Amino acid sequence: MKVLVTGGAGFIGSHTCLSLLEKGYEVVVIDSFVNSHKKSLKRVIDILKLNKNINNVNIEIMELDIRNENALDKLFFEYQSNGNSIDAVIHLAGLKSVKDSLLNPLTYWDVNVNGSINLLKVMNRYKCRTIVFSSSATIYGISSNESLKENAEIKPINPYGRNKVAIEDLLNDTFFSDKNEWKIANLRYFNPIGAHPSGIIGEDPMDVPNNVFPYITRVAAGILDKLTIFGNDWPTLDGTAIRDYIHVMDLAEGHIAALNKLIECDHQIMNINLGTGIATSVLELVETFERVNSIKVPFEFADRRLGDSCKVIADNSLALSFLAWSPKRDLEEMCVDGWKWQLLNPTGYK
Ligand code: NAD
Ligand code: WQD
C-alpha cells in the first residue's frame, strides 16, 4: 500500500513516516520544507536501518508545495502511469502558528485551505479517496466541561483554527457529494510533545518556540533564559493552565490506526480526538521535566496569554473503542524523550 504524506518532513510527519515504514507501508513524502529540514527524513531512514537492519527503506521524498496543483497532478499521474498508484493520503502539510496566523491570515488561508482544495481536487481526479487529515483541538470553543467530546461546540478564535474548521467542512462536503467513494478521518490532535526515544528525530522549531514544551527544553539547555508561565491565577489547583499532552509517537501510531480503520471499513467520515484524556498543568509539566531529567527549568509567572483556555482535555473514548488505539507513553516518557532529542541535537537538524 502506497501512502502519500504531505508535510512528512515536519515534527508529526517525520514520526508518522517512521511508524508507517515500520508497519511496511510504502511512503511518498511531499513537503515544501518551509518549516522543516530534509535531514529529518534521512534520520528516519537511519533509525530504521539501525533498529531493523533494513537496507531498502521504501520512502520517496519530493520538494513540492501543495498550492501547486500542476505539480500535484503530475505526481499522481506518474505513479498511476507506472501502475503504482497512490492509495491513500495522510495530509499534514500546513502552517501551524496561531500567532503567525493572526499576523498573516491570507497566507494561512492560502496554504492551509487552498492547498487542501488542490490536494482534494487531484485526489478526486485520480480516484484516490482515502484521507487522514491533521485537525486540531484548537477548533473547539472554550468549554467548562471536564473533557471535550467530538460533538463539543466548534468555535475557533483565530485564523489558524478557522482554517482547520474550513478544511473539515471541505472534507465533509466532499464526502457527502459522493458517499460511496470517500473514506475520511479528521484527527483532532491535542498537545503533541516529546520525540522518538532514540533522540534521533524530534521537534525543531525554526524560531523561538511558541509552544511550551520546546520552550522548556531550550531553557533547560541554557539556550533561553527562563520560561514565562502565562497565568498563575487560573481556577486550577496550582493556578496554571491545564492541557492534554500526548507523546508524538502515540500520535503517529494513531494515524496508522485511523488509516487501517479506513482501509477495512466502508466509505465513511470520522472525527476523532487524539489525546490521552490526562490533565497536566504547566507547573506539573515543568516539575515532571525537572524530576525525570534532573535538571532545573527556571521560570517566572506573567499575565495570561491572550486567547488561552484554562483547560483543554480530550475525551478520547471514541479513539479507544473505534480505532482500537490507546496512548502508551506517559508524561515522564514525553519529558525524557524530548530532553534526549534536545541534548543530542542542541541546534536541531542544523
Ligand atoms: P510542522 O510545521 O513541523 O509540519 C508541517 C509540515 O508542512 C512542514 O514540514 C512544512 O514544511 C510543511 N508545509 C508547510 N506548508 C507547506 C506547503 N505549502 N506545501 C507543502 N508542505 C508544506 O508541524 P507539525 O507540528 O508536524 O504539524 C503537522 C500538522 O498537524 C499541521 O497541519 C498542524 O496544523 C497540525 N497540528 C499540529 C499540532 C501541534 O501542536 N504540533 C496540533 C494540532 C494539529
Ligand atoms: C500550552 C500551555 C500556555 C508557552 C497550541 C495551539 C493549538 C495546537 C497546539 C496546533 C498553555 C502555556 C505556553 C509558554 C506557557 N497546535 N505556555 N509559556 O496553546 O495549548 O495549543 O499548540 O494545532 O492549536 O494553540 O499549546 O504549548 O502553546 O501552550 O506558560 O512559553 O502552556 O499558556 O497554558 P496550546 P502551548
CSV table of C-alpha atoms and ligand atoms in Angstrom, one decimal:
chain,number,residue,atom,x,y,z
A,1,MET,CA,0.0,0.0,0.0
A,2,LYS,CA,1.4,3.4,-1.1
A,3,VAL,CA,0.7,6.3,1.2
A,4,LEU,CA,1.3,9.9,0.3
A,5,VAL,CA,2.3,12.0,3.4
A,6,THR,CA,2.0,15.8,2.8
A,7,GLY,CA,4.2,17.7,5.2
A,8,GLY,CA,6.0,14.5,6.0
A,9,ALA,CA,9.3,16.2,6.9
A,10,GLY,CA,7.8,18.1,9.8
A,11,PHE,CA,7.6,17.2,13.5
A,12,ILE,CA,4.5,15.0,13.4
A,13,GLY,CA,5.2,13.9,9.8
A,14,SER,CA,8.6,12.5,10.4
A,15,HIS,CA,7.4,10.4,13.3
A,16,THR,CA,4.4,9.3,11.3
A,17,CYS,CA,6.5,8.3,8.4
A,18,LEU,CA,8.7,6.2,10.7
A,19,SER,CA,5.6,4.4,12.1
A,20,LEU,CA,4.3,3.8,8.5
A,21,LEU,CA,7.6,2.4,7.3
A,22,GLU,CA,7.8,0.2,10.4
A,23,LYS,CA,4.4,-1.2,9.5
A,24,GLY,CA,5.5,-2.0,6.0
A,25,TYR,CA,3.7,0.8,4.1
A,26,GLU,CA,5.4,2.4,1.1
A,27,VAL,CA,5.7,6.1,1.7
A,28,VAL,CA,5.9,9.1,-0.6
A,29,VAL,CA,6.6,12.4,1.1
A,30,ILE,CA,5.9,15.9,-0.3
A,31,ASP,CA,7.0,18.9,1.6
A,32,SER,CA,7.9,22.5,0.7
A,33,PHE,CA,10.4,22.4,3.7
A,34,VAL,CA,9.2,25.9,4.7
A,35,ASN,CA,9.2,24.7,8.3
A,36,SER,CA,11.3,21.5,8.2
A,37,HIS,CA,14.6,20.1,7.2
A,38,LYS,CA,15.4,17.4,4.6
A,39,LYS,CA,17.6,15.8,7.2
A,40,SER,CA,14.6,14.7,9.3
A,41,LEU,CA,13.6,12.0,6.8
A,42,LYS,CA,17.3,10.9,6.4
A,43,ARG,CA,17.2,10.4,10.1
A,44,VAL,CA,14.0,8.4,9.8
A,45,ILE,CA,15.9,6.1,7.4
A,46,ASP,CA,18.8,5.9,9.9
A,47,ILE,CA,16.5,4.8,12.7
A,48,LEU,CA,15.0,2.0,10.5
A,49,LYS,CA,18.4,0.8,9.4
A,50,LEU,CA,19.7,0.8,12.9
A,51,ASN,CA,16.8,-0.9,14.6
A,52,LYS,CA,15.6,-3.3,11.9
A,53,ASN,CA,18.7,-3.9,9.9
A,54,ILE,CA,16.7,-2.9,6.8
A,55,ASN,CA,18.7,-1.9,3.8
A,56,ASN,CA,16.0,-0.8,1.5
A,57,VAL,CA,13.6,1.7,3.1
A,58,ASN,CA,10.6,2.3,1.0
A,59,ILE,CA,10.3,6.1,1.0
A,60,GLU,CA,10.5,8.7,-1.7
A,61,ILE,CA,10.8,12.4,-0.9
A,62,MET,CA,9.9,15.3,-3.1
A,63,GLU,CA,10.0,19.1,-2.6
A,64,LEU,CA,6.5,20.2,-3.6
A,65,ASP,CA,4.2,23.0,-2.5
A,66,ILE,CA,0.6,21.8,-2.1
A,67,ARG,CA,-0.6,25.0,-3.6
A,68,ASN,CA,1.0,23.9,-6.9
A,69,GLU,CA,-1.9,21.9,-8.5
A,70,ASN,CA,0.0,21.1,-11.7
A,71,ALA,CA,2.9,19.5,-9.7
A,72,LEU,CA,0.4,17.5,-7.6
A,73,ASP,CA,-1.3,16.3,-10.7
A,74,LYS,CA,2.0,15.3,-12.3
A,75,LEU,CA,2.9,13.3,-9.2
A,76,PHE,CA,-0.4,11.3,-9.1
A,77,PHE,CA,-0.2,10.9,-12.9
A,78,GLU,CA,3.3,9.4,-12.8
A,79,TYR,CA,2.6,6.9,-10.1
A,80,GLN,CA,-0.6,5.9,-11.8
A,81,SER,CA,1.1,5.5,-15.2
A,82,ASN,CA,3.7,3.3,-13.6
A,83,GLY,CA,1.0,1.0,-12.2
A,84,ASN,CA,1.9,2.1,-8.8
A,85,SER,CA,-0.9,4.4,-7.8
A,86,ILE,CA,-1.1,6.3,-4.5
A,87,ASP,CA,-3.7,4.5,-2.4
A,88,ALA,CA,-4.2,7.0,0.5
A,89,VAL,CA,-3.1,10.3,1.8
A,90,ILE,CA,-2.1,11.5,5.3
A,91,HIS,CA,-2.4,15.3,5.0
A,92,LEU,CA,-0.2,17.1,7.5
A,93,ALA,CA,1.2,19.9,5.3
A,94,GLY,CA,0.3,23.4,6.5
A,95,LEU,CA,1.3,26.3,8.6
A,96,LYS,CA,0.6,25.9,12.3
A,97,SER,CA,1.4,29.0,14.4
A,98,VAL,CA,-1.6,30.7,16.0
A,99,LYS,CA,0.3,33.9,16.5
A,100,ASP,CA,1.6,34.0,12.9
A,101,SER,CA,-1.9,33.2,11.6
A,102,LEU,CA,-3.2,36.4,13.2
A,103,LEU,CA,-0.4,38.4,11.5
A,104,ASN,CA,-0.6,36.7,8.1
A,105,PRO,CA,-4.2,35.4,7.7
A,106,LEU,CA,-4.1,35.5,3.9
A,107,THR,CA,-1.0,33.3,3.7
A,108,TYR,CA,-2.6,30.9,6.2
A,109,TRP,CA,-5.8,30.6,4.2
A,110,ASP,CA,-3.9,30.2,1.0
A,111,VAL,CA,-1.5,27.4,2.3
A,112,ASN,CA,-3.9,25.6,4.6
A,113,VAL,CA,-7.2,25.9,2.8
A,114,ASN,CA,-6.3,26.4,-0.9
A,115,GLY,CA,-3.6,23.8,-0.5
A,116,SER,CA,-6.1,21.3,0.8
A,117,ILE,CA,-8.6,22.2,-2.0
A,118,ASN,CA,-5.8,21.4,-4.6
A,119,LEU,CA,-5.0,18.2,-2.9
A,120,LEU,CA,-8.6,17.0,-2.8
A,121,LYS,CA,-9.2,18.0,-6.5
A,122,VAL,CA,-6.2,16.0,-7.6
A,123,MET,CA,-7.1,13.0,-5.3
A,124,ASN,CA,-10.6,13.0,-6.8
A,125,ARG,CA,-9.2,13.1,-10.3
A,126,TYR,CA,-7.0,10.1,-9.7
A,127,LYS,CA,-9.7,8.3,-7.7
A,128,CYS,CA,-7.5,8.2,-4.6
A,129,ARG,CA,-10.3,8.9,-2.0
A,130,THR,CA,-8.9,7.8,1.4
A,131,ILE,CA,-7.5,10.6,3.5
A,132,VAL,CA,-6.4,11.2,7.1
A,133,PHE,CA,-6.3,14.9,8.0
A,134,SER,CA,-4.5,16.6,10.8
A,135,SER,CA,-7.1,18.7,12.5
A,136,SER,CA,-6.7,20.2,16.0
A,137,ALA,CA,-8.3,20.6,19.4
A,138,THR,CA,-8.0,24.3,18.6
A,139,ILE,CA,-11.3,24.1,16.7
A,140,TYR,CA,-13.3,23.6,20.0
A,141,GLY,CA,-14.8,26.6,21.7
A,142,ILE,CA,-13.8,27.4,25.3
A,143,SER,CA,-15.6,24.9,27.4
A,144,SER,CA,-16.3,24.4,31.1
A,145,ASN,CA,-16.6,20.6,30.6
A,146,GLU,CA,-14.1,18.3,32.2
A,147,SER,CA,-13.2,17.0,28.7
A,148,LEU,CA,-14.1,17.6,25.1
A,149,LYS,CA,-16.1,15.1,23.1
A,150,GLU,CA,-16.0,15.2,19.3
A,151,ASN,CA,-19.5,16.7,19.3
A,152,ALA,CA,-18.5,19.7,21.5
A,153,GLU,CA,-19.1,23.1,20.2
A,154,ILE,CA,-16.8,24.1,17.3
A,155,LYS,CA,-15.8,27.7,17.9
A,156,PRO,CA,-12.3,28.6,16.8
A,157,ILE,CA,-11.0,32.0,17.9
A,158,ASN,CA,-8.1,32.6,15.4
A,159,PRO,CA,-7.4,32.2,11.7
A,160,TYR,CA,-5.4,29.0,12.2
A,161,GLY,CA,-8.4,27.4,14.0
A,162,ARG,CA,-10.8,28.7,11.4
A,163,ASN,CA,-8.6,27.2,8.6
A,164,LYS,CA,-8.9,23.8,10.3
A,165,VAL,CA,-12.7,24.1,10.6
A,166,ALA,CA,-12.8,25.1,6.9
A,167,ILE,CA,-10.8,22.1,5.9
A,168,GLU,CA,-13.0,19.8,8.0
A,169,ASP,CA,-16.1,21.4,6.3
A,170,LEU,CA,-14.5,20.9,2.9
A,171,LEU,CA,-13.9,17.2,3.7
A,172,ASN,CA,-17.4,16.8,5.0
A,173,ASP,CA,-18.9,18.4,1.8
A,174,THR,CA,-16.6,16.3,-0.4
A,175,PHE,CA,-17.7,13.1,1.5
A,176,PHE,CA,-21.4,13.9,1.1
A,177,SER,CA,-21.0,14.7,-2.6
A,178,ASP,CA,-20.2,11.1,-3.2
A,179,LYS,CA,-20.9,9.0,-0.1
A,180,ASN,CA,-19.9,5.8,-2.0
A,181,GLU,CA,-16.4,6.8,-2.6
A,182,TRP,CA,-14.7,8.7,0.2
A,183,LYS,CA,-13.1,7.5,3.4
A,184,ILE,CA,-12.0,10.4,5.6
A,185,ALA,CA,-10.6,10.7,9.1
A,186,ASN,CA,-10.3,14.1,10.8
A,187,LEU,CA,-7.9,13.5,13.6
A,188,ARG,CA,-8.1,16.3,16.2
A,189,TYR,CA,-4.8,16.4,18.0
A,190,PHE,CA,-4.4,17.7,21.5
A,191,ASN,CA,-0.9,18.8,22.6
A,192,PRO,CA,1.8,16.6,20.9
A,193,ILE,CA,5.2,16.8,22.6
A,194,GLY,CA,8.3,14.6,23.1
A,195,ALA,CA,10.3,12.8,20.5
A,196,HIS,CA,11.3,9.4,19.2
A,197,PRO,CA,13.0,7.6,22.1
A,198,SER,CA,16.3,7.3,20.1
A,199,GLY,CA,16.6,11.1,20.2
A,200,ILE,CA,17.4,11.0,16.5
A,201,ILE,CA,14.3,12.8,15.4
A,202,GLY,CA,12.2,15.4,17.2
A,203,GLU,CA,10.7,18.9,17.1
A,204,ASP,CA,12.8,21.6,15.6
A,205,PRO,CA,11.0,25.0,15.5
A,206,MET,CA,12.7,27.4,13.1
A,207,ASP,CA,12.3,30.3,15.5
A,208,VAL,CA,11.8,31.0,19.3
A,209,PRO,CA,9.1,28.4,20.1
A,210,ASN,CA,5.6,29.5,20.8
A,211,ASN,CA,4.7,26.1,22.4
A,212,VAL,CA,5.5,25.3,26.0
A,213,PHE,CA,7.4,22.1,25.6
A,214,PRO,CA,10.1,23.1,23.1
A,215,TYR,CA,10.5,26.3,25.2
A,216,ILE,CA,11.2,24.2,28.3
A,217,THR,CA,13.8,22.1,26.5
A,218,ARG,CA,15.6,25.2,25.3
A,219,VAL,CA,15.5,26.8,28.8
A,220,ALA,CA,16.9,23.5,30.3
A,221,ALA,CA,19.7,23.6,27.6
A,222,GLY,CA,20.6,27.2,28.5
A,223,ILE,CA,19.6,28.5,25.1
A,224,LEU,CA,16.8,30.6,26.5
A,225,ASP,CA,17.0,32.3,29.9
A,226,LYS,CA,13.8,31.2,31.5
A,227,LEU,CA,10.3,30.0,30.8
A,228,THR,CA,7.5,32.5,31.2
A,229,ILE,CA,4.4,30.8,32.5
A,230,PHE,CA,1.3,32.5,31.3
A,231,GLY,CA,-1.0,33.0,34.2
A,232,ASN,CA,-0.9,31.6,37.8
A,233,ASP,CA,-4.5,32.7,38.6
A,234,TRP,CA,-6.4,30.2,36.5
A,235,PRO,CA,-9.1,28.3,38.5
A,236,THR,CA,-6.9,25.2,38.8
A,237,LEU,CA,-5.2,23.5,41.7
A,238,ASP,CA,-1.9,25.3,41.2
A,239,GLY,CA,-3.3,28.3,39.3
A,240,THR,CA,-1.6,27.3,35.9
A,241,ALA,CA,-3.5,26.2,32.8
A,242,ILE,CA,-4.2,22.6,32.1
A,243,ARG,CA,-3.6,20.7,28.8
A,244,ASP,CA,-3.7,17.2,27.4
A,245,TYR,CA,-0.1,16.4,26.4
A,246,ILE,CA,0.4,13.4,24.1
A,247,HIS,CA,3.6,11.6,23.1
A,248,VAL,CA,4.3,12.3,19.4
A,249,MET,CA,4.9,8.5,18.8
A,250,ASP,CA,1.4,7.8,20.2
A,251,LEU,CA,0.1,10.4,17.9
A,252,ALA,CA,2.0,8.9,15.0
A,253,GLU,CA,0.6,5.4,15.8
A,254,GLY,CA,-2.9,7.0,15.9
A,255,HIS,CA,-2.5,7.8,12.2
A,256,ILE,CA,-1.8,4.2,11.4
A,257,ALA,CA,-4.8,3.0,13.4
A,258,ALA,CA,-7.0,5.5,11.6
A,259,LEU,CA,-5.6,4.5,8.2
A,260,ASN,CA,-6.1,0.8,9.0
A,261,LYS,CA,-9.7,1.5,10.1
A,262,LEU,CA,-10.4,3.4,6.9
A,263,ILE,CA,-9.0,0.7,4.8
A,264,GLU,CA,-11.0,-2.0,6.4
A,265,CYS,CA,-14.3,-0.1,6.7
A,266,ASP,CA,-17.0,1.0,4.3
A,267,HIS,CA,-17.0,4.6,3.0
A,268,GLN,CA,-17.3,6.9,5.9
A,269,ILE,CA,-16.2,10.1,7.5
A,270,MET,CA,-15.0,10.2,11.2
A,271,ASN,CA,-14.0,13.0,13.5
A,272,ILE,CA,-11.7,11.6,16.2
A,273,ASN,CA,-9.9,13.2,19.2
A,274,LEU,CA,-6.3,12.0,19.7
A,275,GLY,CA,-5.3,12.8,23.2
A,276,THR,CA,-4.6,10.9,26.5
A,277,GLY,CA,-7.5,12.3,28.5
A,278,ILE,CA,-5.0,13.2,31.2
A,279,ALA,CA,-4.9,16.7,32.6
A,280,THR,CA,-1.5,18.3,33.3
A,281,SER,CA,-0.9,21.8,34.5
A,282,VAL,CA,2.0,23.9,33.2
A,283,LEU,CA,3.7,23.6,36.7
A,284,GLU,CA,3.2,19.8,36.7
A,285,LEU,CA,4.8,19.6,33.3
A,286,VAL,CA,7.8,21.7,34.4
A,287,GLU,CA,8.1,19.7,37.7
A,288,THR,CA,8.0,16.4,35.9
A,289,PHE,CA,10.6,17.5,33.3
A,290,GLU,CA,12.9,18.7,36.1
A,291,ARG,CA,12.5,15.5,38.2
A,292,VAL,CA,12.9,12.9,35.4
A,293,ASN,CA,15.8,14.7,33.8
A,294,SER,CA,17.5,16.0,37.0
A,295,ILE,CA,17.7,19.5,35.5
A,296,LYS,CA,16.3,22.9,36.5
A,297,VAL,CA,14.0,24.9,34.4
A,298,PRO,CA,14.0,28.5,35.7
A,299,PHE,CA,10.6,30.2,35.3
A,300,GLU,CA,8.6,33.3,36.1
A,301,PHE,CA,4.9,34.0,36.1
A,302,ALA,CA,3.4,36.5,33.8
A,303,ASP,CA,-0.2,37.5,32.8
A,304,ARG,CA,-2.4,35.1,31.0
A,305,ARG,CA,-1.7,34.8,27.2
A,306,LEU,CA,-4.4,36.3,25.0
A,307,GLY,CA,-6.8,33.7,23.7
A,308,ASP,CA,-5.6,30.9,26.1
A,309,SER,CA,-8.1,28.5,27.6
A,310,CYS,CA,-7.9,27.3,31.2
A,311,LYS,CA,-8.3,23.6,30.4
A,312,VAL,CA,-8.2,21.6,27.1
A,313,ILE,CA,-8.6,17.9,27.7
A,314,ALA,CA,-9.7,15.2,25.2
A,315,ASP,CA,-12.5,12.7,25.8
A,316,ASN,CA,-10.6,10.0,23.8
A,317,SER,CA,-13.2,7.2,24.3
A,318,LEU,CA,-14.0,7.2,20.6
A,319,ALA,CA,-10.4,6.7,19.6
A,320,LEU,CA,-10.0,3.9,22.2
A,321,SER,CA,-13.1,2.0,21.1
A,322,PHE,CA,-13.3,2.7,17.4
A,323,LEU,CA,-9.6,2.8,16.4
A,324,ALA,CA,-8.5,0.2,18.9
A,325,TRP,CA,-5.7,2.6,19.7
A,326,SER,CA,-4.5,3.8,23.0
A,327,PRO,CA,-1.7,6.1,24.1
A,328,LYS,CA,1.1,4.0,25.7
A,329,ARG,CA,3.6,6.6,26.8
A,330,ASP,CA,3.2,8.7,29.9
A,331,LEU,CA,4.3,12.3,30.7
A,332,GLU,CA,7.6,11.1,32.1
A,333,GLU,CA,8.5,9.4,28.8
A,334,MET,CA,7.5,12.5,26.9
A,335,CYS,CA,9.9,14.6,29.1
A,336,VAL,CA,12.7,12.0,28.9
A,337,ASP,CA,12.5,11.6,25.2
A,338,GLY,CA,12.0,15.3,24.4
A,339,TRP,CA,15.1,16.1,26.5
A,340,LYS,CA,17.2,13.4,24.9
A,341,TRP,CA,16.4,14.9,21.5
A,342,GLN,CA,17.4,18.3,22.7
A,343,LEU,CA,20.7,17.0,24.3
A,344,LEU,CA,21.7,15.1,21.2
A,345,ASN,CA,20.8,17.9,18.8
A,346,PRO,CA,21.5,21.2,20.5
A,347,THR,CA,20.9,23.0,17.2
A,348,GLY,CA,18.2,20.8,16.0
A,349,TYR,CA,18.7,19.4,12.5
A,350,LYS,CA,21.1,22.3,11.6
B,1,NAD,P1,5.4,21.2,11.1
B,1,NAD,O1,5.5,22.6,10.7
B,1,NAD,O2,6.6,20.6,11.8
B,1,NAD,O3,5.0,20.3,9.8
B,1,NAD,C1,4.2,20.8,8.8
B,1,NAD,C2,5.0,20.5,7.5
B,1,NAD,O4,4.2,21.0,6.4
B,1,NAD,C3,6.4,21.1,7.5
B,1,NAD,O5,7.3,20.1,7.1
B,1,NAD,C4,6.3,22.2,6.4
B,1,NAD,O6,7.5,22.4,5.7
B,1,NAD,C5,5.2,21.6,5.5
B,1,NAD,N1,4.5,22.6,4.7
B,1,NAD,C6,4.0,23.8,5.1
B,1,NAD,N2,3.5,24.5,4.1
B,1,NAD,C7,3.5,23.6,3.0
B,1,NAD,C8,3.1,23.7,1.7
B,1,NAD,N3,2.5,24.8,1.2
B,1,NAD,N4,3.3,22.6,0.8
B,1,NAD,C9,4.0,21.5,1.3
B,1,NAD,N5,4.4,21.4,2.6
B,1,NAD,C10,4.2,22.4,3.4
B,1,NAD,O7,4.1,21.0,12.0
B,1,NAD,P2,3.6,19.7,12.8
B,1,NAD,O8,3.6,20.1,14.3
B,1,NAD,O9,4.3,18.5,12.4
B,1,NAD,O10,2.1,19.7,12.3
B,1,NAD,C11,1.6,18.9,11.3
B,1,NAD,C12,0.2,19.2,11.1
B,1,NAD,O11,-0.5,18.9,12.3
B,1,NAD,C13,-0.1,20.6,10.7
B,1,NAD,O12,-1.2,20.6,9.7
B,1,NAD,C14,-0.6,21.2,12.0
B,1,NAD,O13,-1.5,22.3,11.8
B,1,NAD,C15,-1.3,20.0,12.6
B,1,NAD,N6,-1.4,20.1,14.1
B,1,NAD,C16,-0.2,20.3,14.8
B,1,NAD,C17,-0.3,20.4,16.2
B,1,NAD,C18,0.9,20.6,17.0
B,1,NAD,O14,0.8,21.0,18.2
B,1,NAD,N7,2.1,20.4,16.6
B,1,NAD,C19,-1.5,20.3,16.9
B,1,NAD,C20,-2.7,20.1,16.1
B,1,NAD,C21,-2.6,20.0,14.7
B,2,WQD,C1,0.3,25.1,26.5
B,2,WQD,C2,0.2,25.8,27.8
B,2,WQD,C3,0.1,28.2,27.7
B,2,WQD,C4,4.1,28.7,26.2
B,2,WQD,C5,-1.2,25.3,20.7
B,2,WQD,C6,-2.2,25.7,19.6
B,2,WQD,C7,-3.0,24.5,19.2
B,2,WQD,C8,-2.2,23.3,18.9
B,2,WQD,C9,-1.2,23.0,20.0
B,2,WQD,C10,-1.8,23.2,16.6
B,2,WQD,C11,-0.8,27.0,27.8
B,2,WQD,C12,1.3,27.7,28.4
B,2,WQD,C13,3.0,28.2,26.7
B,2,WQD,C14,5.0,29.4,27.1
B,2,WQD,C15,3.4,29.0,28.9
B,2,WQD,N1,-1.4,23.5,17.7
B,2,WQD,N2,2.6,28.3,28.0
B,2,WQD,N3,4.6,29.5,28.4
B,2,WQD,O1,-1.8,26.9,23.4
B,2,WQD,O2,-2.5,24.6,24.3
B,2,WQD,O3,-2.0,24.9,21.9
B,2,WQD,O4,-0.4,24.2,20.3
B,2,WQD,O5,-2.9,22.9,16.2
B,2,WQD,O6,-3.7,25.0,18.1
B,2,WQD,O7,-3.0,26.7,20.1
B,2,WQD,O8,-0.1,24.9,23.4
B,2,WQD,O9,2.2,24.7,24.1
B,2,WQD,O10,1.4,27.0,23.3
B,2,WQD,O11,0.6,26.1,25.5
B,2,WQD,O12,3.0,29.1,30.1
B,2,WQD,O13,6.1,30.0,26.8
B,2,WQD,O14,1.4,26.3,28.2
B,2,WQD,O15,-0.4,29.3,28.3
B,2,WQD,O16,-1.5,27.0,29.0
B,2,WQD,P1,-1.7,25.4,23.3
B,2,WQD,P2,1.1,25.7,24.0
